[in-house]
Structures are given as structure tokens and as C-alpha cells.
Coordinates of C-alpha atoms in Angstrom, one line a residue:
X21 CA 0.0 0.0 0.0
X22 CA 3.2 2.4 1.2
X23 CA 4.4 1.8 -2.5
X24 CA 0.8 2.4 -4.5
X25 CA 0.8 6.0 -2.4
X26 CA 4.6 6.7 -3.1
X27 CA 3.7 5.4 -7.0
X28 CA 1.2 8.1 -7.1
X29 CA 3.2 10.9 -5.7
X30 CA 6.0 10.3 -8.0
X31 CA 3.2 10.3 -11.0
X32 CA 1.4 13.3 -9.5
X33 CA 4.8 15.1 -9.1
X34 CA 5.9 14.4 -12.6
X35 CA 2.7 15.5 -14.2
X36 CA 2.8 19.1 -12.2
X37 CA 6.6 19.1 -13.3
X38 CA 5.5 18.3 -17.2
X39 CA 2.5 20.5 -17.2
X40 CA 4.9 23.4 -15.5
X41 CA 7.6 22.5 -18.4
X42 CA 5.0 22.7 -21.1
X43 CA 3.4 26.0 -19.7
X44 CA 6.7 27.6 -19.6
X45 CA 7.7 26.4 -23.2
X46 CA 4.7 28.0 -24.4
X47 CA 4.8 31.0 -22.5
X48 CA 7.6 31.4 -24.0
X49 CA 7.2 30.9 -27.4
X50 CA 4.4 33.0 -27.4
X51 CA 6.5 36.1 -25.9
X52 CA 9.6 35.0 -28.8
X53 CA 6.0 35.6 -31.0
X54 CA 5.1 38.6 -29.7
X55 CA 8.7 40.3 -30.2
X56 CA 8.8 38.8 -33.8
X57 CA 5.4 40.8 -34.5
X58 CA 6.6 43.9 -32.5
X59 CA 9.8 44.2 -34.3
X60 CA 8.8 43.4 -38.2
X61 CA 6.0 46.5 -37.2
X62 CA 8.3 48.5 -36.1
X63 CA 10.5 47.9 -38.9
X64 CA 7.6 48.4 -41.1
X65 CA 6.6 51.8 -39.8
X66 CA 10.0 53.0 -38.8
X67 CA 10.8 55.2 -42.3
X68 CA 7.6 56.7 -41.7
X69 CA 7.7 58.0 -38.0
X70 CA 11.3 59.4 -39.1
X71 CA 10.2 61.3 -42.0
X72 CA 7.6 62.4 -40.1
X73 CA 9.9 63.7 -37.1
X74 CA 12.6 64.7 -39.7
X75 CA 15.5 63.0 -38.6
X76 CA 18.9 64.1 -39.3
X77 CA 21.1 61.7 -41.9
X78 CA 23.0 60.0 -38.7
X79 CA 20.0 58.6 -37.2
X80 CA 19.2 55.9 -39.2
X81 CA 15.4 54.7 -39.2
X82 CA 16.0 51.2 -38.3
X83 CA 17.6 52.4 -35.0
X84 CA 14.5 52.7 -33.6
X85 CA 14.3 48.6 -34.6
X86 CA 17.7 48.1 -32.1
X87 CA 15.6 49.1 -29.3
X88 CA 13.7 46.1 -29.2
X89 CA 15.4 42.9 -27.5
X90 CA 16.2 40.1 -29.4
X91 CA 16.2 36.5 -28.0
X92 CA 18.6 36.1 -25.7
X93 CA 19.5 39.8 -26.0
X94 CA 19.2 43.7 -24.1
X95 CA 18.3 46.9 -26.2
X96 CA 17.0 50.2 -25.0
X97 CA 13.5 49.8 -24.9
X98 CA 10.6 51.3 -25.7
X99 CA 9.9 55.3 -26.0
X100 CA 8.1 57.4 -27.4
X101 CA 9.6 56.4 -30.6
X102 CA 8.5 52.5 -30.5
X103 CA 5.1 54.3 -29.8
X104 CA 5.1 55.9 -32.8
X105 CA 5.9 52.9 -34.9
X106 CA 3.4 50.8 -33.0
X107 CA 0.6 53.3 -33.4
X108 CA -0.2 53.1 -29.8
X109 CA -0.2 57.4 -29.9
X110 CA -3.1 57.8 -32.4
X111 CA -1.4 58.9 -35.9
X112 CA -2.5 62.9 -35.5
X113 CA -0.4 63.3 -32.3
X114 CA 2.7 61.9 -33.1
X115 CA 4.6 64.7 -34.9
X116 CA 6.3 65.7 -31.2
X117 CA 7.3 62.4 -30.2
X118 CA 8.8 61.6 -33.5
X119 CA 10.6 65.2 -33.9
X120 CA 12.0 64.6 -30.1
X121 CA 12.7 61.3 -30.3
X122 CA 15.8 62.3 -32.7
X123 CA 16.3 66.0 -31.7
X124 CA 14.8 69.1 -29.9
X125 CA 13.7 71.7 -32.5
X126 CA 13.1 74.7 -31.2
X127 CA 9.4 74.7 -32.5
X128 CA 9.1 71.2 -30.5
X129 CA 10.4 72.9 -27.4
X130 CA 8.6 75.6 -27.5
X131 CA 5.2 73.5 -28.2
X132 CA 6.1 71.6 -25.3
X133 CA 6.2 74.5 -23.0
X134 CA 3.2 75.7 -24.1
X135 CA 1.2 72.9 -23.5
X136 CA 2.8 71.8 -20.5
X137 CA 1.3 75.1 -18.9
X138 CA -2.5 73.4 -19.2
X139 CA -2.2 70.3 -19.8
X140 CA -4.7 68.4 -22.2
X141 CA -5.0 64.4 -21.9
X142 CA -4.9 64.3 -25.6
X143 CA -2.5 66.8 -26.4
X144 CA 0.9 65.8 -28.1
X145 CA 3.0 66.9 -25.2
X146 CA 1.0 64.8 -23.1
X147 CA 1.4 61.9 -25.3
X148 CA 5.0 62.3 -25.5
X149 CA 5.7 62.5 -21.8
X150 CA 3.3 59.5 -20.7
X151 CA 5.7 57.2 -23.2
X152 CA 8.2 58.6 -21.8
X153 CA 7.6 58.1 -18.4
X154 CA 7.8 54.4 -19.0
X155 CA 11.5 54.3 -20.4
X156 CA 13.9 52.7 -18.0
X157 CA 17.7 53.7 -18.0
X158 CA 19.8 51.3 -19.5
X159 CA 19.3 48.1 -21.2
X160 CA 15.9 45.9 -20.9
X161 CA 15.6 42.5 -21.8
X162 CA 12.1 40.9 -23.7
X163 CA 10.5 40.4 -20.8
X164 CA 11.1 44.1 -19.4
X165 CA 9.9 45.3 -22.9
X166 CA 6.9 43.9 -23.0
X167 CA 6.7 45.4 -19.1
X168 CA 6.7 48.3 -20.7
X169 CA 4.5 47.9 -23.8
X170 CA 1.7 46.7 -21.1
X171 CA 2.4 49.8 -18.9
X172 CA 2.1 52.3 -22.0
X173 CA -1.3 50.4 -22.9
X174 CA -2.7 51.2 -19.9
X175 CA -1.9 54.6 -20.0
X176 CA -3.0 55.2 -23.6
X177 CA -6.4 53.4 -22.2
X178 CA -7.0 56.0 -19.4
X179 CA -6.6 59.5 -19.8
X180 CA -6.6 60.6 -16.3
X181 CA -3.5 58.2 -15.1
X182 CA -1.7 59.1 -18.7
X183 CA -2.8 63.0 -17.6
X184 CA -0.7 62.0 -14.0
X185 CA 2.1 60.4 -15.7
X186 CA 2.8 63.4 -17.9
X187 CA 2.9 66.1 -15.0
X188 CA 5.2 63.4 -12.9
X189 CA 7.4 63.1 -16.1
X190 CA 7.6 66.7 -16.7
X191 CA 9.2 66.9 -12.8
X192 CA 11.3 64.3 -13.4
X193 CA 13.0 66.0 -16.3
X194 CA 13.1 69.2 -14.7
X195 CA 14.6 68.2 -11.8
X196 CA 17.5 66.6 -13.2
X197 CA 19.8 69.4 -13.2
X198 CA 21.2 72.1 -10.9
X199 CA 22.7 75.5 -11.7
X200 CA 23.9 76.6 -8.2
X201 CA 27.3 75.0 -8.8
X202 CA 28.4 76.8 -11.7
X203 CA 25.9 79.4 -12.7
X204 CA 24.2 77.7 -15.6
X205 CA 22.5 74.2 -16.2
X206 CA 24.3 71.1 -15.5
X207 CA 23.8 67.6 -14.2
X208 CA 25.0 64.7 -14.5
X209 CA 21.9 62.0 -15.6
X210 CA 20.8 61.4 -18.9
X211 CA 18.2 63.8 -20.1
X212 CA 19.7 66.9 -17.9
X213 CA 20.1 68.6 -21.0
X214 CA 16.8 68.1 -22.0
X215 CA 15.1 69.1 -18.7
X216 CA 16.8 72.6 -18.7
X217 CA 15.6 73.5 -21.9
X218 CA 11.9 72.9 -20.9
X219 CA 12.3 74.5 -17.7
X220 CA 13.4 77.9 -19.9
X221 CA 17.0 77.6 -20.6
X222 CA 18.6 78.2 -24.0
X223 CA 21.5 75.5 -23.2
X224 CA 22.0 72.4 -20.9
X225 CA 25.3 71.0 -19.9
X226 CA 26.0 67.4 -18.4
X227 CA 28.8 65.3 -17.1
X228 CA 28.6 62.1 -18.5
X229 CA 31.0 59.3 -16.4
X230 CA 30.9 56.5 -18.5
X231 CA 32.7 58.9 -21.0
X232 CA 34.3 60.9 -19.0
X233 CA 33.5 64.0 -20.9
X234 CA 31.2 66.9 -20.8
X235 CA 28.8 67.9 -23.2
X236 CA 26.8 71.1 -23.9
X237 CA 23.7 71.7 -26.2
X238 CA 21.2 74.0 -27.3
X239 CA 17.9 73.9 -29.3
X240 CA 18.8 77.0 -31.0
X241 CA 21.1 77.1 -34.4
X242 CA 24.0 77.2 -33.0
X243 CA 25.7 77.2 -29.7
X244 CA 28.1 79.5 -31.3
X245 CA 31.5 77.5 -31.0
X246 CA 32.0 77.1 -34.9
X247 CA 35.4 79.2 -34.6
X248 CA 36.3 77.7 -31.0
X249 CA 39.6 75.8 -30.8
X250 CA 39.1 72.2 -29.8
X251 CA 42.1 70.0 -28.6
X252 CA 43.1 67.7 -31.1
X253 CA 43.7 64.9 -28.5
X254 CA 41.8 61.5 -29.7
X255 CA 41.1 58.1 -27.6
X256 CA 42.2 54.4 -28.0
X257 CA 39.8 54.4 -31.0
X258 CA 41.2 57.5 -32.8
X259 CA 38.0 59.6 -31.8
X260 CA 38.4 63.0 -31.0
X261 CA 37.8 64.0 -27.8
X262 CA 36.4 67.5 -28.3
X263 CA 34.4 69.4 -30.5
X264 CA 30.9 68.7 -32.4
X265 CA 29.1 65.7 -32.0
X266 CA 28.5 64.2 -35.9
X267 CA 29.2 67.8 -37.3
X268 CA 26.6 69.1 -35.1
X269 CA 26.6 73.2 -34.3
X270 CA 24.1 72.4 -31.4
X271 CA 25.8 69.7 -29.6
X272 CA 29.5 69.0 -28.4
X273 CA 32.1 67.7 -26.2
X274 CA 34.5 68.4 -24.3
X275 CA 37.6 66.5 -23.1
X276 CA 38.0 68.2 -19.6
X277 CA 36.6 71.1 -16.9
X278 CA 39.0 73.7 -18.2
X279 CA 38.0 72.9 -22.0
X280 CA 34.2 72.7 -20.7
X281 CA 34.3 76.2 -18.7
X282 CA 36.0 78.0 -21.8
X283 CA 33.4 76.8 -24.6
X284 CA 30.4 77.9 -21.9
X285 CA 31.7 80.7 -21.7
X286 CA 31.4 81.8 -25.7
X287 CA 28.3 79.7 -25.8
X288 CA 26.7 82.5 -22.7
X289 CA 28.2 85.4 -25.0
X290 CA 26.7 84.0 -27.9
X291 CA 23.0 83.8 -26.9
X292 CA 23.3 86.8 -25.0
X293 CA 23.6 88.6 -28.2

């Protein structure tokens, strides 16, 4: 009888254990599915959100594909962008998030003041921050995407919590920088830069460790540095370490503080004007 009730057990406990196995196997297929789908749409609508945002040359469209993990893989995850591309912002109000998702214009800087001063649930500023509140910083996995993808659904569902999600996003980003230290904006998270412009700044400035260099930008023309001497120093790689970032005249680097003070200083002179 001890042996019939042990028999049992061992069956039981091997059909849980198959039935578990076979559950996770198709779990799983179905989320390798679902990433499949995501990124051949993506991929698929990817020329049209960045002709839509106007992109500059060294953003290629399929970027926006690398931000979706492959199997096995990390990539940067969904934003407003991915939005875009999967039509989860409705098609009229995603000019913004396709024009910031490769640079800040000054019209889309601007627009994104203005809004932000009563905000509309529908508006594209509001869109655009409510994706963006759901970025993560760094690398996310499949399963963390489609974290993600499920958080921006609900928002998109629910005006009121995509409403809240905005106004905390907008506090983020303006609260990522300080200008007590030196006199002007500067922090040293990702999207400082960003923040200080839509808190009323002409140009950002930010720290970046992983670099070790400092960068300043503007959403203006020019930051006014087109005759500024850079050092001609390069890394390991034969990259420079100073001066405009792909050609830019709104973005660049600089190799150190002294280097970083100097070109702040002509950029303040320059927009003072």
C-alpha cells in the first residue's frame, strides 16, 4: 500500500513538473511571438515616424528597430519612438514624439512649454511624456519590454492616469539638473540637457561618467563655437575628444573642466547677443 501512495506521488509530481515545463515552453514561445510581430511592425513603420519627425542623416530609421530585444538579448526599450511605430499614440499626435525622439527643435520645445502650462490628456506633449515616463535607463531585456509595452497600454487606455504620468514626467525632467554649482544648467543624468531646456533655458550641460566627458547643447542654431579651438587629443579608438558631435553646431564635447568652462563661456556670449 506504502508503495501504491509513493507510486502516485512520483506520477502526480511528474505530471505538475510536465505540465509546469510545457506551460513555460509556451509562454515562452508565445513572448519570442510577440517580439517577432513587434519588431517586423516596427520595422515596417520605422521610415515613416522618421520622416515624419525629420531625422537628421546620422539617425538611421532602423535604430528605432535596435531598441527592441532580441532572443537572448538587451536593447534600449521602448519610448516614445516604438510608440510611434506601433501606433499606440493615435497617428495625429505623433509629430512631437517623432521630432524629439531624434532632436529638440526649437518649435518642439517651445510646443512643449506651451502645453505643459495646461495640460490636455490628448494633447501631443502629453502623449509624448506619458511614453516617456515608461522608459527605464539602461538596457531591458524581452520580458522588461513587453513590461513596458503593457504599462504604455494602460496609459493610452486611461486618460486621467496618462494626464498623471505626464505632469510626474515633466518633474522628473526638470529636476534633473542644478545650476547653483556653476551658474548655468548642469547635471549629471541622462536627459539633464533636455530638462533645462523645458524649464526655460537656452542650453543644458551634463557630465557624462561612462565617457568621462562633458557635453553642452542647445535647441537654438547654433551654440556659437564654430570658430572655438578644440584639442586635437583622440582616444584608443582614434575619436576625438572634443568638438561637435556628428558635425553638429548644437551639440559637443569636451575632453575636460578647463576645456568645458572655456566653450560655456562663448556659448553665454553667444546667446546673449
Amino acid at each position: 500500500m506504502i508503495a501504491i501512495r509513493l507510486s502516485f506521488k512520483i506520477l502526480a509530481t511528474f505530471l505538475i513538473c510536465s505540465g509546469f515545463v510545457v506551460y513555460f515552453f509556451s509562454l515562452y514561445w508565445r513572448l519570442i511571438m510577440s517580439i517577432s510581430k513587434i519588431q517586423n511592425t516596427v520595422r515596417k513603420n520605422a521610415g515613416r515616424v522618421a520622416a515624419l519627425g525629420n531625422w537628421p542623416s546620422y539617425i538611421p530609421a532602423e535604430s528605432l528597430v535596435s531598441r527592441v530585444p532580441g532572443s537572448g538579448s538587451e536593447g534600449p526599450g521602448f519610448d516614445a519612438g516604438i510608440a510611434c511605430a506601433l501606433d499606440l499614440i493615435p497617428r495625429d499626435k505623433q509629430k512631437l514624439s517623432a521630432t524629439l525622439h531624434a532632436a529638440y527643435t526649437a518649435g518642439a520645445v517651445e510646443q512643449v512649454r506651451t502645453e505643459s502650462e495646461d495640460m490636455d490628456p490628448d494633447s501631443e506633449t502629453v502623449w509624448w511624456l506619458a511614453a516617456s515616463s515608461v522608459c527605464l535607463e539602461g538596457a531591458v531585456d524581452q520580458e522588461g519590454f513587453l513590461w513596458q509595452l503593457h504599462s504604455f497600454g494602460f496609459l493610452a487606455s486611461d486618460p486621467e492616469a496618462r494626464l498623471r504620468a505626464a505632469r510626474d514626467e515633466l518633474e522628473v525632467m526638470q529636476s534633473t539638473f542644478e545650476t547653483k554649482t556653476h551658474g548655468f544648467p548642469h547635471g549629471v543624468v541622462d536627459g539633464c540637457i533636455q530638462g533645462a531646456y523645458l524649464a526655460g533655458f537656452q542650453f543644458g550641460t551634463i557630465y557624462m561618467e561612462k565617457y568621462q566627458l562633458y557635453f553642452i547643447g542647445t535647441y537654438l542654431p547654433s551654440l556659437g563655437l564654430e570658430d572655438f579651438e578644440w584639442s586635437d587629443e583622440v582616444d584608443s579608438e582614434g575619436e576625438t575628444l572634443s568638438g561637435p558631435v556628428h558635425g553638429s553646431r548644437q551639440f559637443v564635447k569636451c575632453r575636460d573642466r578647463q576645456e568645458f568652462l572655456a566653450a560655456v563661456g562663448v556659448v553665454k556670449r553667444h546667446l546673449a547677443d
